[in-house]
Amino acid sequence: MLELTERQTASYIKEKINYILLEYNITFEQVLTVTCDNGANMLAAVRQLDEYVETLENENYILKDDDGDDDEDDDGDEDEDDEEMFNDIGNSAPNISLVRCSVHTLQLAVTDVIKHSDIRIRGITSVAKSCRKASYKPSFDLGKVPLPPLYAKTRWGGIYEMILNFYNNENFYRDLGKKFKELDLSKYWDYIHDYKNALHPIYVCTKEMQAKHMPLSEFYVRWLRCMMEVDQQPTNELAESLAASLNVRLQQLQQNLPFKAAVLIDPRLNYLSSSVLSPEEKQEARKFLTDIHERLKSLKPHSSQEASAIVSPSTSSLDDYMTKIFGGALPFSSQSTSENSFAKQIVSLDLEPHQHHKYDIWKHWTDRKVSNPELAEAALCVLSVPATQVSVERGFSGLALVLSEARTKLSVENLSNILIIKLNEELLDLVMPKMYDWKEYRA
């Protein structure tokens, strides 16, 4: 966690991200995606970071070309080759892909429809505040009903929890309203019912997405379930507007390549005869998975693509003849057997049997490490992309607990080290045994 001391512009945020990567010796090749909220500065920062990485790659191409033998090619086509090279770079997938936080986008879908300034919400909130008067305390104590919670204006979930309190204790509040005109909710009960019923699926979905890790395809399943439950309320005016907003916001999330790749590898969504992705989207997702595969190979030490490549026999005239008769495409011929296998495995994802919505997709690919090691490696990499930035919010909460009023003199280094331990407790059992020989410390 890094303290920001200047105005949080896109350029400044990009600079600090670069600083963190250098601090922990992380190369740009190791960064696949960045998950952030829908803030304009964060979105622009990720795009600038990707452009910066692309510039570095272009410079590396130029340096590599300068180090070559200028006399190798005297046919005068150097400029044409360079132009093709840079065109290829420009048309390739982003080096660092942007993933919009699904929880934040879900909140935006709600605020598209629900405004805290709504006159009905203001009226209900006024009643909730009046309930806190000392004169009404005996009634709440006698009825064993908790006071309706108040909320922050920026969080619709607080409004839902306040309205849920009224909904769950309707009989109590109706009786209370008959005794005290100030607490009368008669003109709001229809709205309270609509609000609770329409927002309940979204509230539950939000809580589920706040889990430790939510892969992109898992978020998609949860979002679809949420849309289904909202759609099943045709007489609810709020539900109808929410369903439309959820659909529009989802289309925005569906545009990035990591999402399409996550859908492609999930047999709950992509299976035999499924049309979840168009042919063009499938091609993009396959290319993205192939790029991940190549990037993972390049990051492995002692791996030599040339040494392991086994070139298959070139396509014979008989292959041409048989293809002409029976149709289809020619067999792979110019790539290595390993590359052929990986490409065929990606295509075969379209033939997977349809799995139920509670299917454990993480276990699915963990189990296939033996049968499809390279594809499983790329798939698990895609599944590791977080659909939310909840971990960041959890980090802020952890900071508030560590940097208390009694510990304001903690150094930046000590504070950072404490937070790393606090936010990664589940990894300690894996890391600590490798750091020390505990037998030496036994009494």
mmCIF file with all atom_site columns, N, CA, C and O in Angstrom, residues 330-366:
data_model
loop_
_atom_site.group_PDB
_atom_site.id
_atom_site.type_symbol
_atom_site.label_atom_id
_atom_site.label_alt_id
_atom_site.label_comp_id
_atom_site.label_asym_id
_atom_site.label_entity_id
_atom_site.label_seq_id
_atom_site.pdbx_PDB_ins_code
_atom_site.Cartn_x
_atom_site.Cartn_y
_atom_site.Cartn_z
_atom_site.occupancy
_atom_site.B_iso_or_equiv
_atom_site.pdbx_formal_charge
_atom_site.auth_seq_id
_atom_site.auth_comp_id
_atom_site.auth_asym_id
_atom_site.auth_atom_id
_atom_site.pdbx_PDB_model_num
ATOM 1   N N  . LEU A 1 330 ? -6.869  -27.953 -43.949 1.00 0.00 ? 330 LEU A N  1
ATOM 2   C CA . LEU A 1 330 ? -5.679  -28.798 -43.978 1.00 0.00 ? 330 LEU A CA 1
ATOM 3   C C  . LEU A 1 330 ? -5.178  -29.055 -42.570 1.00 0.00 ? 330 LEU A C  1
ATOM 4   O O  . LEU A 1 330 ? -5.366  -28.233 -41.678 1.00 0.00 ? 330 LEU A O  1
ATOM 5   N N  . PRO A 1 331 ? -4.533  -30.192 -42.351 1.00 0.00 ? 331 PRO A N  1
ATOM 6   C CA . PRO A 1 331 ? -3.957  -30.453 -41.024 1.00 0.00 ? 331 PRO A CA 1
ATOM 7   C C  . PRO A 1 331 ? -2.849  -29.458 -40.731 1.00 0.00 ? 331 PRO A C  1
ATOM 8   O O  . PRO A 1 331 ? -2.228  -28.920 -41.637 1.00 0.00 ? 331 PRO A O  1
ATOM 9   N N  . PHE A 1 332 ? -2.601  -29.228 -39.405 1.00 0.00 ? 332 PHE A N  1
ATOM 10  C CA . PHE A 1 332 ? -1.512  -28.339 -39.011 1.00 0.00 ? 332 PHE A CA 1
ATOM 11  C C  . PHE A 1 332 ? -0.199  -28.898 -39.552 1.00 0.00 ? 332 PHE A C  1
ATOM 12  O O  . PHE A 1 332 ? 0.075   -30.083 -39.470 1.00 0.00 ? 332 PHE A O  1
ATOM 13  N N  . SER A 1 333 ? 0.624   -28.012 -40.102 1.00 0.00 ? 333 SER A N  1
ATOM 14  C CA . SER A 1 333 ? 1.868   -28.518 -40.676 1.00 0.00 ? 333 SER A CA 1
ATOM 15  C C  . SER A 1 333 ? 3.075   -27.658 -40.364 1.00 0.00 ? 333 SER A C  1
ATOM 16  O O  . SER A 1 333 ? 4.173   -28.160 -40.273 1.00 0.00 ? 333 SER A O  1
ATOM 17  N N  . SER A 1 334 ? 2.880   -26.364 -40.181 1.00 0.00 ? 334 SER A N  1
ATOM 18  C CA . SER A 1 334 ? 4.031   -25.474 -40.032 1.00 0.00 ? 334 SER A CA 1
ATOM 19  C C  . SER A 1 334 ? 4.364   -25.165 -38.590 1.00 0.00 ? 334 SER A C  1
ATOM 20  O O  . SER A 1 334 ? 5.274   -24.399 -38.307 1.00 0.00 ? 334 SER A O  1
ATOM 21  N N  . GLN A 1 335 ? 3.615   -25.740 -37.646 1.00 0.00 ? 335 GLN A N  1
ATOM 22  C CA . GLN A 1 335 ? 3.871   -25.470 -36.240 1.00 0.00 ? 335 GLN A CA 1
ATOM 23  C C  . GLN A 1 335 ? 4.364   -26.742 -35.563 1.00 0.00 ? 335 GLN A C  1
ATOM 24  O O  . GLN A 1 335 ? 4.316   -27.831 -36.112 1.00 0.00 ? 335 GLN A O  1
ATOM 25  N N  . SER A 1 336 ? 4.849   -26.542 -34.339 1.00 0.00 ? 336 SER A N  1
ATOM 26  C CA . SER A 1 336 ? 5.340   -27.687 -33.577 1.00 0.00 ? 336 SER A CA 1
ATOM 27  C C  . SER A 1 336 ? 4.178   -28.532 -33.096 1.00 0.00 ? 336 SER A C  1
ATOM 28  O O  . SER A 1 336 ? 3.034   -28.094 -33.058 1.00 0.00 ? 336 SER A O  1
ATOM 29  N N  . THR A 1 337 ? 4.490   -29.765 -32.734 1.00 0.00 ? 337 THR A N  1
ATOM 30  C CA . THR A 1 337 ? 3.457   -30.656 -32.218 1.00 0.00 ? 337 THR A CA 1
ATOM 31  C C  . THR A 1 337 ? 2.816   -30.072 -30.969 1.00 0.00 ? 337 THR A C  1
ATOM 32  O O  . THR A 1 337 ? 1.603   -30.158 -30.773 1.00 0.00 ? 337 THR A O  1
ATOM 33  N N  . SER A 1 338 ? 3.618   -29.449 -30.119 1.00 0.00 ? 338 SER A N  1
ATOM 34  C CA . SER A 1 338 ? 3.105   -28.840 -28.899 1.00 0.00 ? 338 SER A CA 1
ATOM 35  C C  . SER A 1 338 ? 2.117   -27.732 -29.219 1.00 0.00 ? 338 SER A C  1
ATOM 36  O O  . SER A 1 338 ? 1.039   -27.640 -28.632 1.00 0.00 ? 338 SER A O  1
ATOM 37  N N  . GLU A 1 339 ? 2.461   -26.896 -30.185 1.00 0.00 ? 339 GLU A N  1
ATOM 38  C CA . GLU A 1 339 ? 1.588   -25.793 -30.572 1.00 0.00 ? 339 GLU A CA 1
ATOM 39  C C  . GLU A 1 339 ? 0.306   -26.317 -31.209 1.00 0.00 ? 339 GLU A C  1
ATOM 40  O O  . GLU A 1 339 ? -0.785  -25.803 -30.984 1.00 0.00 ? 339 GLU A O  1
ATOM 41  N N  . ASN A 1 340 ? 0.439   -27.358 -32.034 1.00 0.00 ? 340 ASN A N  1
ATOM 42  C CA . ASN A 1 340 ? -0.740  -27.979 -32.638 1.00 0.00 ? 340 ASN A CA 1
ATOM 43  C C  . ASN A 1 340 ? -1.684  -28.485 -31.558 1.00 0.00 ? 340 ASN A C  1
ATOM 44  O O  . ASN A 1 340 ? -2.887  -28.298 -31.624 1.00 0.00 ? 340 ASN A O  1
ATOM 45  N N  . SER A 1 341 ? -1.114  -29.160 -30.568 1.00 0.00 ? 341 SER A N  1
ATOM 46  C CA . SER A 1 341 ? -1.907  -29.728 -29.489 1.00 0.00 ? 341 SER A CA 1
ATOM 47  C C  . SER A 1 341 ? -2.630  -28.633 -28.723 1.00 0.00 ? 341 SER A C  1
ATOM 48  O O  . SER A 1 341 ? -3.814  -28.762 -28.409 1.00 0.00 ? 341 SER A O  1
ATOM 49  N N  . PHE A 1 342 ? -1.948  -27.546 -28.421 1.00 0.00 ? 342 PHE A N  1
ATOM 50  C CA . PHE A 1 342 ? -2.562  -26.452 -27.675 1.00 0.00 ? 342 PHE A CA 1
ATOM 51  C C  . PHE A 1 342 ? -3.709  -25.832 -28.473 1.00 0.00 ? 342 PHE A C  1
ATOM 52  O O  . PHE A 1 342 ? -4.783  -25.573 -27.945 1.00 0.00 ? 342 PHE A O  1
ATOM 53  N N  . ALA A 1 343 ? -3.474  -25.600 -29.773 1.00 0.00 ? 343 ALA A N  1
ATOM 54  C CA . ALA A 1 343 ? -4.515  -25.010 -30.623 1.00 0.00 ? 343 ALA A CA 1
ATOM 55  C C  . ALA A 1 343 ? -5.741  -25.917 -30.700 1.00 0.00 ? 343 ALA A C  1
ATOM 56  O O  . ALA A 1 343 ? -6.878  -25.453 -30.638 1.00 0.00 ? 343 ALA A O  1
ATOM 57  N N  . LYS A 1 344 ? -5.507  -27.236 -30.832 1.00 0.00 ? 344 LYS A N  1
ATOM 58  C CA . LYS A 1 344 ? -6.625  -28.175 -30.919 1.00 0.00 ? 344 LYS A CA 1
ATOM 59  C C  . LYS A 1 344 ? -7.394  -28.239 -29.598 1.00 0.00 ? 344 LYS A C  1
ATOM 60  O O  . LYS A 1 344 ? -8.626  -28.363 -29.598 1.00 0.00 ? 344 LYS A O  1
ATOM 61  N N  . GLN A 1 345 ? -6.672  -28.140 -28.487 1.00 0.00 ? 345 GLN A N  1
ATOM 62  C CA . GLN A 1 345 ? -7.325  -28.172 -27.181 1.00 0.00 ? 345 GLN A CA 1
ATOM 63  C C  . GLN A 1 345 ? -8.235  -26.961 -26.992 1.00 0.00 ? 345 GLN A C  1
ATOM 64  O O  . GLN A 1 345 ? -9.327  -27.073 -26.423 1.00 0.00 ? 345 GLN A O  1
ATOM 65  N N  . ILE A 1 346 ? -7.787  -25.806 -27.466 1.00 0.00 ? 346 ILE A N  1
ATOM 66  C CA . ILE A 1 346 ? -8.612  -24.601 -27.366 1.00 0.00 ? 346 ILE A CA 1
ATOM 67  C C  . ILE A 1 346 ? -9.892  -24.759 -28.179 1.00 0.00 ? 346 ILE A C  1
ATOM 68  O O  . ILE A 1 346 ? -10.987 -24.443 -27.717 1.00 0.00 ? 346 ILE A O  1
ATOM 69  N N  . VAL A 1 347 ? -9.754  -25.272 -29.396 1.00 0.00 ? 347 VAL A N  1
ATOM 70  C CA . VAL A 1 347 ? -10.931 -25.474 -30.250 1.00 0.00 ? 347 VAL A CA 1
ATOM 71  C C  . VAL A 1 347 ? -11.888 -26.490 -29.628 1.00 0.00 ? 347 VAL A C  1
ATOM 72  O O  . VAL A 1 347 ? -13.112 -26.350 -29.708 1.00 0.00 ? 347 VAL A O  1
ATOM 73  N N  . SER A 1 348 ? -11.327 -27.508 -28.981 1.00 0.00 ? 348 SER A N  1
ATOM 74  C CA . SER A 1 348 ? -12.165 -28.561 -28.397 1.00 0.00 ? 348 SER A CA 1
ATOM 75  C C  . SER A 1 348 ? -12.990 -28.070 -27.214 1.00 0.00 ? 348 SER A C  1
ATOM 76  O O  . SER A 1 348 ? -13.898 -28.779 -26.750 1.00 0.00 ? 348 SER A O  1
ATOM 77  N N  . LEU A 1 349 ? -12.699 -26.872 -26.703 1.00 0.00 ? 349 LEU A N  1
ATOM 78  C CA . LEU A 1 349 ? -13.498 -26.325 -25.609 1.00 0.00 ? 349 LEU A CA 1
ATOM 79  C C  . LEU A 1 349 ? -14.960 -26.157 -26.014 1.00 0.00 ? 349 LEU A C  1
ATOM 80  O O  . LEU A 1 349 ? -15.855 -26.187 -25.172 1.00 0.00 ? 349 LEU A O  1
ATOM 81  N N  . ASP A 1 350 ? -15.210 -25.990 -27.306 1.00 0.00 ? 350 ASP A N  1
ATOM 82  C CA . ASP A 1 350 ? -16.578 -25.829 -27.795 1.00 0.00 ? 350 ASP A CA 1
ATOM 83  C C  . ASP A 1 350 ? -17.371 -27.131 -27.746 1.00 0.00 ? 350 ASP A C  1
ATOM 84  O O  . ASP A 1 350 ? -18.587 -27.126 -27.984 1.00 0.00 ? 350 ASP A O  1
ATOM 85  N N  . LEU A 1 351 ? -16.695 -28.241 -27.468 1.00 0.00 ? 351 LEU A N  1
ATOM 86  C CA . LEU A 1 351 ? -17.352 -29.547 -27.453 1.00 0.00 ? 351 LEU A CA 1
ATOM 87  C C  . LEU A 1 351 ? -17.563 -30.083 -26.046 1.00 0.00 ? 351 LEU A C  1
ATOM 88  O O  . LEU A 1 351 ? -17.975 -31.225 -25.858 1.00 0.00 ? 351 LEU A O  1
ATOM 89  N N  . GLU A 1 352 ? -17.286 -29.257 -25.030 1.00 0.00 ? 352 GLU A N  1
ATOM 90  C CA . GLU A 1 352 ? -17.423 -29.697 -23.637 1.00 0.00 ? 352 GLU A CA 1
ATOM 91  C C  . GLU A 1 352 ? -18.892 -29.954 -23.303 1.00 0.00 ? 352 GLU A C  1
ATOM 92  O O  . GLU A 1 352 ? -19.784 -29.265 -23.817 1.00 0.00 ? 352 GLU A O  1
ATOM 93  N N  . PRO A 1 353 ? -19.179 -30.932 -22.442 1.00 0.00 ? 353 PRO A N  1
ATOM 94  C CA . PRO A 1 353 ? -20.565 -31.142 -21.995 1.00 0.00 ? 353 PRO A CA 1
ATOM 95  C C  . PRO A 1 353 ? -21.019 -29.999 -21.092 1.00 0.00 ? 353 PRO A C  1
ATOM 96  O O  . PRO A 1 353 ? -20.214 -29.398 -20.382 1.00 0.00 ? 353 PRO A O  1
ATOM 97  N N  . HIS A 1 354 ? -22.291 -29.702 -21.129 1.00 0.00 ? 354 HIS A N  1
ATOM 98  C CA . HIS A 1 354 ? -22.857 -28.606 -20.345 1.00 0.00 ? 354 HIS A CA 1
ATOM 99  C C  . HIS A 1 354 ? -22.875 -28.965 -18.862 1.00 0.00 ? 354 HIS A C  1
ATOM 100 O O  . HIS A 1 354 ? -23.447 -29.988 -18.463 1.00 0.00 ? 354 HIS A O  1
ATOM 101 N N  . GLN A 1 355 ? -22.264 -28.118 -18.023 1.00 0.00 ? 355 GLN A N  1
ATOM 102 C CA . GLN A 1 355 ? -22.218 -28.347 -16.576 1.00 0.00 ? 355 GLN A CA 1
ATOM 103 C C  . GLN A 1 355 ? -23.225 -27.438 -15.866 1.00 0.00 ? 355 GLN A C  1
ATOM 104 O O  . GLN A 1 355 ? -23.583 -26.374 -16.355 1.00 0.00 ? 355 GLN A O  1
ATOM 105 N N  . HIS A 1 356 ? -23.673 -27.860 -14.672 1.00 0.00 ? 356 HIS A N  1
ATOM 106 C CA . HIS A 1 356 ? -24.652 -27.082 -13.912 1.00 0.00 ? 356 HIS A CA 1
ATOM 107 C C  . HIS A 1 356 ? -24.005 -25.822 -13.337 1.00 0.00 ? 356 HIS A C  1
ATOM 108 O O  . HIS A 1 356 ? -22.784 -25.720 -13.224 1.00 0.00 ? 356 HIS A O  1
ATOM 109 N N  . HIS A 1 357 ? -24.831 -24.863 -12.924 1.00 0.00 ? 357 HIS A N  1
ATOM 110 C CA . HIS A 1 357 ? -24.324 -23.544 -12.557 1.00 0.00 ? 357 HIS A CA 1
ATOM 111 C C  . HIS A 1 357 ? -23.488 -23.533 -11.285 1.00 0.00 ? 357 HIS A C  1
ATOM 112 O O  . HIS A 1 357 ? -22.741 -22.593 -11.038 1.00 0.00 ? 357 HIS A O  1
ATOM 113 N N  . LYS A 1 358 ? -23.594 -24.576 -10.452 1.00 0.00 ? 358 LYS A N  1
ATOM 114 C CA . LYS A 1 358 ? -22.787 -24.641 -9.231  1.00 0.00 ? 358 LYS A CA 1
ATOM 115 C C  . LYS A 1 358 ? -21.484 -25.433 -9.427  1.00 0.00 ? 358 LYS A C  1
ATOM 116 O O  . LYS A 1 358 ? -20.759 -25.703 -8.479  1.00 0.00 ? 358 LYS A O  1
ATOM 117 N N  . TYR A 1 359 ? -21.204 -25.778 -10.642 1.00 0.00 ? 359 TYR A N  1
ATOM 118 C CA . TYR A 1 359 ? -20.004 -26.561 -10.962 1.00 0.00 ? 359 TYR A CA 1
ATOM 119 C C  . TYR A 1 359 ? -18.748 -25.791 -10.557 1.00 0.00 ? 359 TYR A C  1
ATOM 120 O O  . TYR A 1 359 ? -18.642 -24.578 -10.770 1.00 0.00 ? 359 TYR A O  1
ATOM 121 N N  . ASP A 1 360 ? -17.769 -26.503 -9.957  1.00 0.00 ? 360 ASP A N  1
ATOM 122 C CA . ASP A 1 360 ? -16.524 -25.891 -9.484  1.00 0.00 ? 360 ASP A CA 1
ATOM 123 C C  . ASP A 1 360 ? -15.547 -25.778 -10.645 1.00 0.00 ? 360 ASP A C  1
ATOM 124 O O  . ASP A 1 360 ? -14.833 -26.731 -10.976 1.00 0.00 ? 360 ASP A O  1
ATOM 125 N N  . ILE A 1 361 ? -15.506 -24.616 -11.260 1.00 0.00 ? 361 ILE A N  1
ATOM 126 C CA . ILE A 1 361 ? -14.667 -24.426 -12.432 1.00 0.00 ? 361 ILE A CA 1
ATOM 127 C C  . ILE A 1 361 ? -13.182 -24.438 -12.070 1.00 0.00 ? 361 ILE A C  1
ATOM 128 O O  . ILE A 1 361 ? -12.330 -24.872 -12.861 1.00 0.00 ? 361 ILE A O  1
ATOM 129 N N  . TRP A 1 362 ? -12.836 -23.985 -10.886 1.00 0.00 ? 362 TRP A N  1
ATOM 130 C CA . TRP A 1 362 ? -11.425 -23.998 -10.468 1.00 0.00 ? 362 TRP A CA 1
ATOM 131 C C  . TRP A 1 362 ? -10.923 -25.439 -10.336 1.00 0.00 ? 362 TRP A C  1
ATOM 132 O O  . TRP A 1 362 ? -9.847  -25.784 -10.817 1.00 0.00 ? 362 TRP A O  1
ATOM 133 N N  . LYS A 1 363 ? -11.725 -26.290 -9.706  1.00 0.00 ? 363 LYS A N  1
ATOM 134 C CA . LYS A 1 363 ? -11.350 -27.703 -9.573  1.00 0.00 ? 363 LYS A CA 1
ATOM 135 C C  . LYS A 1 363 ? -11.299 -28.372 -10.944 1.00 0.00 ? 363 LYS A C  1
ATOM 136 O O  . LYS A 1 363 ? -10.468 -29.255 -11.192 1.00 0.00 ? 363 LYS A O  1
ATOM 137 N N  . HIS A 1 364 ? -12.207 -27.954 -11.840 1.00 0.00 ? 364 HIS A N  1
ATOM 138 C CA . HIS A 1 364 ? -12.255 -28.510 -13.194 1.00 0.00 ? 364 HIS A CA 1
ATOM 139 C C  . HIS A 1 364 ? -10.891 -28.389 -13.874 1.00 0.00 ? 364 HIS A C  1
ATOM 140 O O  . HIS A 1 364 ? -10.387 -29.363 -14.460 1.00 0.00 ? 364 HIS A O  1
ATOM 141 N N  . TRP A 1 365 ? -10.278 -27.203 -13.775 1.00 0.00 ? 365 TRP A N  1
ATOM 142 C CA . TRP A 1 365 ? -9.001  -26.989 -14.458 1.00 0.00 ? 365 TRP A CA 1
ATOM 143 C C  . TRP A 1 365 ? -7.811  -27.472 -13.626 1.00 0.00 ? 365 TRP A C  1
ATOM 144 O O  . TRP A 1 365 ? -6.790  -27.856 -14.187 1.00 0.00 ? 365 TRP A O  1
ATOM 145 N N  . THR A 1 366 ? -7.947  -27.493 -12.333 1.00 0.00 ? 366 THR A N  1
ATOM 146 C CA . THR A 1 366 ? -6.887  -28.066 -11.500 1.00 0.00 ? 366 THR A CA 1
ATOM 147 C C  . THR A 1 366 ? -6.749  -29.559 -11.777 1.00 0.00 ? 366 THR A C  1
ATOM 148 O O  . THR A 1 366 ? -5.639  -30.098 -11.848 1.00 0.00 ? 366 THR A O  1
#
